[in-house]
Coordinates of C-alpha atoms and ligand atoms in Angstrom, one line a residue:
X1 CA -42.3 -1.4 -24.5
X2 CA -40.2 -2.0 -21.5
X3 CA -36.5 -0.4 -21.6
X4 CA -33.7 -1.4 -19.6
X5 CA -31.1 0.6 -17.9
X6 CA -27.9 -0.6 -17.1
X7 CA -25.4 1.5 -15.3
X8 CA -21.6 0.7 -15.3
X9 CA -20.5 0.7 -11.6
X10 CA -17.9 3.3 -11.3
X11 CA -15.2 0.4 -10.1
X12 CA -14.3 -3.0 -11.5
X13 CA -15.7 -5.5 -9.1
X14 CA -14.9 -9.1 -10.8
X15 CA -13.7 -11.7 -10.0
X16 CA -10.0 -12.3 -11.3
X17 CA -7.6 -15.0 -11.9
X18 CA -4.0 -15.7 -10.5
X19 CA -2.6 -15.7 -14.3
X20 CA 1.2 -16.2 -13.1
X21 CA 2.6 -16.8 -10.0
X22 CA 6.5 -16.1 -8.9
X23 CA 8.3 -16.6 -5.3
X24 CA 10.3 -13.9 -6.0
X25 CA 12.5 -13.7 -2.2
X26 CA 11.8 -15.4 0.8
X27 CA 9.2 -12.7 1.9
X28 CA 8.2 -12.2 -1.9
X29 CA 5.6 -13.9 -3.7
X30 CA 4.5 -11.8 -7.2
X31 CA 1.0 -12.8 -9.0
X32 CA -0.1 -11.6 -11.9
X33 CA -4.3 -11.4 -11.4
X34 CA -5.8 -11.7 -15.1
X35 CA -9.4 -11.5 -16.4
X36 CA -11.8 -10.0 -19.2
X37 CA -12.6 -7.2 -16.9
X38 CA -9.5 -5.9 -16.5
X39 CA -10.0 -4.6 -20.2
X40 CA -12.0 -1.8 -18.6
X41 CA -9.2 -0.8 -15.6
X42 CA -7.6 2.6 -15.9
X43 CA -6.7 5.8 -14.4
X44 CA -6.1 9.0 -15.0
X45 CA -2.3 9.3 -14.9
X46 CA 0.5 8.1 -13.4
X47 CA -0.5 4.7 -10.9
X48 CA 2.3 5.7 -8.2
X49 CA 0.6 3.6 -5.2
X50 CA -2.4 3.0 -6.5
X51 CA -4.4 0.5 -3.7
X52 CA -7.0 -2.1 -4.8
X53 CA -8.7 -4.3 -2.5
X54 CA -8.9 -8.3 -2.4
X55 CA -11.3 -11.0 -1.5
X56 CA -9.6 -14.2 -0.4
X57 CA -12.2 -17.2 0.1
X58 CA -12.9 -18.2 3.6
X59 CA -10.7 -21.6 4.4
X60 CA -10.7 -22.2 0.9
X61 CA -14.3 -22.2 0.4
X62 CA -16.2 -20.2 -2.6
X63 CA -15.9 -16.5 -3.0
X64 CA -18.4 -14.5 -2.0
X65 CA -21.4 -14.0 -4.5
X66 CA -20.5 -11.1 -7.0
X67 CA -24.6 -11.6 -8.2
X68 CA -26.6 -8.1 -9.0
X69 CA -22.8 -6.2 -7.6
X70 CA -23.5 -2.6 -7.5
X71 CA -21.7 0.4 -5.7
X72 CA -23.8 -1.0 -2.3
X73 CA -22.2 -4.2 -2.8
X74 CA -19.4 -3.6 -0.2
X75 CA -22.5 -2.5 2.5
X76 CA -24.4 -5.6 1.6
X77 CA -20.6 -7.9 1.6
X78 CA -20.1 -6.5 5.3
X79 CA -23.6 -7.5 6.8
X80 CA -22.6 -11.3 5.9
X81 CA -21.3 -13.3 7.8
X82 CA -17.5 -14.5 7.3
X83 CA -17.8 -17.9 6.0
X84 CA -19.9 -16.9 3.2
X85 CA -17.9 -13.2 2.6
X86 CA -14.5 -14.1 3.2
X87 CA -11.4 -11.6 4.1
X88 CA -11.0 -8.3 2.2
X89 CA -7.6 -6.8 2.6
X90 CA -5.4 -4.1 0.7
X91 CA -3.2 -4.2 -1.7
X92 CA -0.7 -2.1 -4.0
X93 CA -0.8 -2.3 -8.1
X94 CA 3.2 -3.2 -8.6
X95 CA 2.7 -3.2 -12.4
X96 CA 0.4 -3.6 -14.8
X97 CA 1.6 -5.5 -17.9
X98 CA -0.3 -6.8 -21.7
X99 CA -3.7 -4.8 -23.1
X100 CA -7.2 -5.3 -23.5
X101 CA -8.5 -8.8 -22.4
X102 CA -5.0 -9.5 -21.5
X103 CA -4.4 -7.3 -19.2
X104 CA -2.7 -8.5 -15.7
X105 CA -2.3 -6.8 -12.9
X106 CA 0.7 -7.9 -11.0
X107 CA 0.6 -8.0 -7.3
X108 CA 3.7 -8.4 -4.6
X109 CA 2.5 -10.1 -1.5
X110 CA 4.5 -10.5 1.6
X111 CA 4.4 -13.7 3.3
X112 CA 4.7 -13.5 6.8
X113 CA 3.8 -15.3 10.2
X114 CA 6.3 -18.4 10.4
X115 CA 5.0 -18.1 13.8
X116 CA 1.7 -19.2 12.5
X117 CA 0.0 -15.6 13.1
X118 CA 0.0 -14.9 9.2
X119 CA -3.7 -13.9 7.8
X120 CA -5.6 -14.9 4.8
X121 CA -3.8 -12.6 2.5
X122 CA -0.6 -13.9 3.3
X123 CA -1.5 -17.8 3.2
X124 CA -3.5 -17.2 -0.1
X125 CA -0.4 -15.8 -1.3
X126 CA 1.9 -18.6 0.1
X127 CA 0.2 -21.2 -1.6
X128 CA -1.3 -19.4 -4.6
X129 CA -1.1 -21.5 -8.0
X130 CA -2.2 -20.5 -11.6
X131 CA -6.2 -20.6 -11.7
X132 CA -7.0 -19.2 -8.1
X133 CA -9.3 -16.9 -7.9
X134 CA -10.0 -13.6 -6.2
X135 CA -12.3 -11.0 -5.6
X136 CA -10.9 -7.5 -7.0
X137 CA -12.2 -4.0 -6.6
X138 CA -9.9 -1.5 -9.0
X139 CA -10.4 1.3 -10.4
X140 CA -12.6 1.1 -13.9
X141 CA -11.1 3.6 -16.6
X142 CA -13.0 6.7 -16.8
X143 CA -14.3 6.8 -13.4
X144 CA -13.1 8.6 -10.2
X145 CA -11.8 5.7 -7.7
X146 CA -9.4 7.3 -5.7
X147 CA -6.5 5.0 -4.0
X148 CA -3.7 7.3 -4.9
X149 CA -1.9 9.2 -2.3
X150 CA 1.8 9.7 -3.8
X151 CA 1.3 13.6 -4.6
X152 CA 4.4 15.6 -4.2
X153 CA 2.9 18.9 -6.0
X154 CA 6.1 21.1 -6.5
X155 CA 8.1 20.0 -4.2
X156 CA 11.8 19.7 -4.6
X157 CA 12.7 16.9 -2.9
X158 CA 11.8 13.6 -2.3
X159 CA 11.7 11.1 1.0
X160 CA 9.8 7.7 0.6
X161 CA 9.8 5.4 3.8
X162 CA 8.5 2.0 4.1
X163 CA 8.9 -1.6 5.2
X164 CA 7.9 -4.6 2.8
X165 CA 4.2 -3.8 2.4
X166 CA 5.2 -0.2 1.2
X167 CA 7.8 -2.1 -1.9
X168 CA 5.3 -2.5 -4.2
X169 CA 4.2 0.8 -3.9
X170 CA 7.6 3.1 -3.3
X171 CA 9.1 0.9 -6.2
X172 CA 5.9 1.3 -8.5
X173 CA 6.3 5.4 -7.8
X174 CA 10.0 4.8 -8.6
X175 CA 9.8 3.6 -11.5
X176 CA 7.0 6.3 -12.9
X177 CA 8.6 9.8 -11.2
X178 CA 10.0 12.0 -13.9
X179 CA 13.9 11.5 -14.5
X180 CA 14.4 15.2 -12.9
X181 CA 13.2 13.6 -9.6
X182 CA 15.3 14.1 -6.7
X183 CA 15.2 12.9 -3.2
X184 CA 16.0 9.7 -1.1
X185 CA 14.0 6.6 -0.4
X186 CA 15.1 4.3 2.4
X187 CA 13.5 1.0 2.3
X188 CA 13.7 -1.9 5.1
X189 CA 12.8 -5.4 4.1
X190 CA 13.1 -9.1 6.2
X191 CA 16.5 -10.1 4.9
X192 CA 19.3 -9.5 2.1
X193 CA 17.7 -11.8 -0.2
X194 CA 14.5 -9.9 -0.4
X195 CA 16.4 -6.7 -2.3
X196 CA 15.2 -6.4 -5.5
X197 CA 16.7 -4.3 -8.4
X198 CA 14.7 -1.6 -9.1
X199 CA 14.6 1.2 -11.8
X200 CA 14.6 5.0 -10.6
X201 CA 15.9 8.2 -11.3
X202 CA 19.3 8.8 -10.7
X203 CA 19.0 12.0 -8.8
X204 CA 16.7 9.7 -6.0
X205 CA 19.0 8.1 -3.8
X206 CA 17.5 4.2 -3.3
X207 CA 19.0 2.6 0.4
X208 CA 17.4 -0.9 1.3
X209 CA 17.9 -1.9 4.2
X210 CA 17.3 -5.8 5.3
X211 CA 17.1 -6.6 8.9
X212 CA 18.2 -9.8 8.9
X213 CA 17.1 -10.1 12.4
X214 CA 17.5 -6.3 13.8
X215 CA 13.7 -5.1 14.9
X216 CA 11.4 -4.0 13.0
X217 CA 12.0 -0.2 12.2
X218 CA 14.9 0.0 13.7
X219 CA 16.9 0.5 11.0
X220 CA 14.9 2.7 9.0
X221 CA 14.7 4.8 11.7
X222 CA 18.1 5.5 12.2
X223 CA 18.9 5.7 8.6
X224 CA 16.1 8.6 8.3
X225 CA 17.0 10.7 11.2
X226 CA 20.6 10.9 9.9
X227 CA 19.5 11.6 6.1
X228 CA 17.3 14.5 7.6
X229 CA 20.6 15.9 9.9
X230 CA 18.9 15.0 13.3
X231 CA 21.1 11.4 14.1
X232 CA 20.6 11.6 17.8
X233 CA 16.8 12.4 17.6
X234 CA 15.1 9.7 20.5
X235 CA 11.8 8.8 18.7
X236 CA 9.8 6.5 20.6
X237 CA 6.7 4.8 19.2
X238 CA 3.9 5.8 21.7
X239 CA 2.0 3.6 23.9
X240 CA -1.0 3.2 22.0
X241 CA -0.8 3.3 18.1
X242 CA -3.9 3.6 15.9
X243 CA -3.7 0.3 13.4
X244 CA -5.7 2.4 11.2
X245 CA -3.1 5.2 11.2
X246 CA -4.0 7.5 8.0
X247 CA -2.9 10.9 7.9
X248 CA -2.2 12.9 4.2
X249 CA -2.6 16.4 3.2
X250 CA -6.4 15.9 2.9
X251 CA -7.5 13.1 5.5
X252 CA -6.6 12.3 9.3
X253 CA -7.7 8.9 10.8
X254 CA -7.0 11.2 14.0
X255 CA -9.6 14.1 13.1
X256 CA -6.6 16.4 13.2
X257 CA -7.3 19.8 11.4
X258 CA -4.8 19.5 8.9
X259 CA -4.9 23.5 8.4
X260 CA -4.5 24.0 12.2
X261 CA -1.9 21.5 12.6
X262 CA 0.5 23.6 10.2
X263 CA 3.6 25.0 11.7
X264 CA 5.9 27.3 9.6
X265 CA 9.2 26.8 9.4
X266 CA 12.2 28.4 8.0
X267 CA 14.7 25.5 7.2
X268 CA 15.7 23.3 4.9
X269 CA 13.0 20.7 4.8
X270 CA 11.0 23.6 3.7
X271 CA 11.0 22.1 -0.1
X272 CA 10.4 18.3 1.3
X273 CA 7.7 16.1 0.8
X274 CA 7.6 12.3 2.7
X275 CA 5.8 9.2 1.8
X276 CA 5.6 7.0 4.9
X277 CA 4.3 3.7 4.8
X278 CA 4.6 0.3 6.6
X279 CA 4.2 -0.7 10.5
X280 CA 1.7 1.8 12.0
X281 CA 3.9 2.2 15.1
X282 CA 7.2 2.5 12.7
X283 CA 5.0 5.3 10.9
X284 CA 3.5 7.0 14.0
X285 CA 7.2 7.3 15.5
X286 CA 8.8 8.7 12.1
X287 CA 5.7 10.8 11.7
X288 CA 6.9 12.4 15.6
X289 CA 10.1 13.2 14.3
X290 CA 9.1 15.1 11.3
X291 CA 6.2 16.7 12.4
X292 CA 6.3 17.4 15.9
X293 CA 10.5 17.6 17.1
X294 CA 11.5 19.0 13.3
X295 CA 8.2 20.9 12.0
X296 CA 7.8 20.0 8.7
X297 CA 4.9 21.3 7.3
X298 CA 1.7 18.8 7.3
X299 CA 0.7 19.4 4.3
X300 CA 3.9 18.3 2.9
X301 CA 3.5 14.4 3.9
X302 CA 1.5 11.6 3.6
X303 CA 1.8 9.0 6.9
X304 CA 0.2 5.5 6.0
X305 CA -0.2 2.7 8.3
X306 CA 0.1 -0.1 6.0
X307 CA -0.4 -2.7 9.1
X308 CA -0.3 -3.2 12.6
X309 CA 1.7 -5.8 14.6
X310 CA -0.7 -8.1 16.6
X311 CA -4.0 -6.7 14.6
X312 CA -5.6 -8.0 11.7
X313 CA -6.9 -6.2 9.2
X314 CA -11.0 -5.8 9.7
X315 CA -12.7 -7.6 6.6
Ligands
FAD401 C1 -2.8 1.1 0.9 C2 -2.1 -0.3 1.3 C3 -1.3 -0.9 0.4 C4 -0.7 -2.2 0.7 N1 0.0 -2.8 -0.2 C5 0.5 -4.0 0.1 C6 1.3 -4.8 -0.9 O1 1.4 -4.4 -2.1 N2 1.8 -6.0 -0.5 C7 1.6 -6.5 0.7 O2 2.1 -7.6 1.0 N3 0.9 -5.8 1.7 C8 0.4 -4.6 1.4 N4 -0.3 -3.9 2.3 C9 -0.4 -4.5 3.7 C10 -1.4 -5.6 3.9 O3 -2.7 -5.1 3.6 C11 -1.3 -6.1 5.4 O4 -0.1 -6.6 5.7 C12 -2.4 -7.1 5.7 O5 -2.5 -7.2 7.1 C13 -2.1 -8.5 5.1 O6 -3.2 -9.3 5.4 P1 -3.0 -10.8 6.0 O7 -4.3 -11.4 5.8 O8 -1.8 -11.4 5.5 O9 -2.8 -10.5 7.6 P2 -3.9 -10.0 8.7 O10 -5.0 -11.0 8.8 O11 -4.3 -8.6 8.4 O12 -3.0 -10.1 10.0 C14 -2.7 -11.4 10.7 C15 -1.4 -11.2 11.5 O13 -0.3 -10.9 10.6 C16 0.4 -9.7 11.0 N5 0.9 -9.1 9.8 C17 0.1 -8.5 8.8 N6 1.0 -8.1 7.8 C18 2.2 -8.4 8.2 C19 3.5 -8.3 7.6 N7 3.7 -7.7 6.4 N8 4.6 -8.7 8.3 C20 4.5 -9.4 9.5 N9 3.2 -9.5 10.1 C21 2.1 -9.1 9.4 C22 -0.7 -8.9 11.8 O14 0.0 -8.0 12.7 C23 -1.5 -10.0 12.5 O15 -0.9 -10.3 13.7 C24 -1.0 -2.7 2.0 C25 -1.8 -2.1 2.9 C26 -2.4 -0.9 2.6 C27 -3.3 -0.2 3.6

């Protein structure tokens, strides 16, 4: 007799449906991704900015074949060539609404590139309609996935930082913090029209911040420096910025010894801990300020480079 092992990849690789599909703002465009498999996502606790990864179809071909997928499928995906694998970006879990079968996972894209330089992610997103389909990787209940960086420990206060990409995520972690939570989170997106209401705690300040045509940063910048008591700090985004820019308590895109690269200081961002997301150069100049000019302890903030002007992602 012959018996057959089958072993439950520790992820949920699928392929999933756009269930819903809402242009929230002009930069905004929310889908809610459905399928059976999403009867089997979970994680252990609180989603805070929980990442997943995409598949959009290559110029609106098929999605790549999902056919014997195992934990080596991403190894095998990469070796093919574009056409047939399409583009894999990253996105964050906004929400996750109805149970079982019906459960949706609902996604916040921002469209960009009216100068024609906007990637798969964003097109898909642009023209998505009920019935598209995608490629997901999420976490599968149960299983270790990882994709969670949000991780204050005790700290006292708060400070969340990002640009558009980083909504989704600083207004999921928003919305789950504990009602004690208290802190700041200063948020810059495209124009007025793109502020959305959002629910948090009332000891966690909440500043957006549309540019409505100021740069990129700018005003996040500005707004930061003078929350943290430094108004006049010059921060200057250096000459060459890493697009892959991913520096937390545990992990450095740079190698940097996160141990060695502690300083100790005596005052009071002692009890801080920052969440920084968005523009890799945006990130990499906030990240000089705090770290470098006013010492804050690096093991007390997470620095994410959510994108990088001029680069597309690598899929
Ligand atoms: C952990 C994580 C979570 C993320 N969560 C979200 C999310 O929830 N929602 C979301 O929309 N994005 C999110 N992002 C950012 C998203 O992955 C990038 O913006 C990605 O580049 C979009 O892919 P694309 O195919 O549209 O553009 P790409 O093909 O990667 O890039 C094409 C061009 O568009 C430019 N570009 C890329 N993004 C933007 C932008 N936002 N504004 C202006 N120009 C841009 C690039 O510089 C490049 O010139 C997240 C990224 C990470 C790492």
């Amino acid at each position: 007799m012959t018996t057959t092992v089958t072993t439950v990849p520790p992820m949920i690789l699928d392929e999933v449906e756009a269930v819903r599909v809402e242009r929230l703002s002009p930069s905004f465009v929310r889908v809610e991704l459905g399928g059976a498999c999403l009867a089997e996502f979970g994680v252990d606790g609180p989603l805070y900015d929980q990442r997943i990864k995409l598949v959009f179809p290559y110029a609106d071909g098929p999605l790549p074949s999902l056919a014997g997928a195992d934990e080596s499928w991403l190894r095998v995906w990469l070796e093919r060539p574009v056409e047939e694998r399409g583009h894999m970006r990253t996105y964050t879990i906004r929400d996750v609404v109805g149970s079982a079968a019906d459960t949706r996972l609902v996604v916040d894209f921002v469209v960009h590139g009216e100068d024609g330089s906007a990637g798969p992610g964003s097109s898909w997103a642009e023209r998505a309609r009920p019935g598209d389909r995608l490629v997901l990787l999420a976490p599968r209940r149960g299983h270790a996935f990882g994709g969670i960086e949000f991780d204050p420990g005790t700290a006292a206060r708060l400070l969340l930082v990002g640009d558009e990409t980083a909504v989704p995520a600083i207004c999921s972690i928003l919305a789950q913090l504990p009602w004690r939570a208290r802190g700041a989170a200063f948020l810059e997106v495209p124009t007025t029209t793109d502020v959305p209401s959002v629910v948090h705690p009332e000891g966690v300040e909440v500043v957006w911040l549309p540019r409505d045509g100021a740069p990129l940063g700018s005003l996040v910048h500005d707004a930061v420096l003078e929350h943290l008591g430094v108004p006049g700090l010059v921060v200057e985004e250096p000459d060459v910025v890493d697009p892959d820019l991913w520096e937390t308590p545990t992990y450095s895109s740079s190698g940097e010894e996160v141990e060695s690269a502690v300083t100790v200081v005596g005052h009071d961002l002692d009890d801080l801990y920052a969440w920084i997301a968005g523009e890799s150069g945006m990130v990499i100049a906030l990240r000089r300020a705090l770290v470098s000019d006013l010492g804050v302890d690096r093991r007390q903030v997470a620095f994410m480079g959510y994108w990088r002007r001029g680069v597309a992602m690598r899929s």
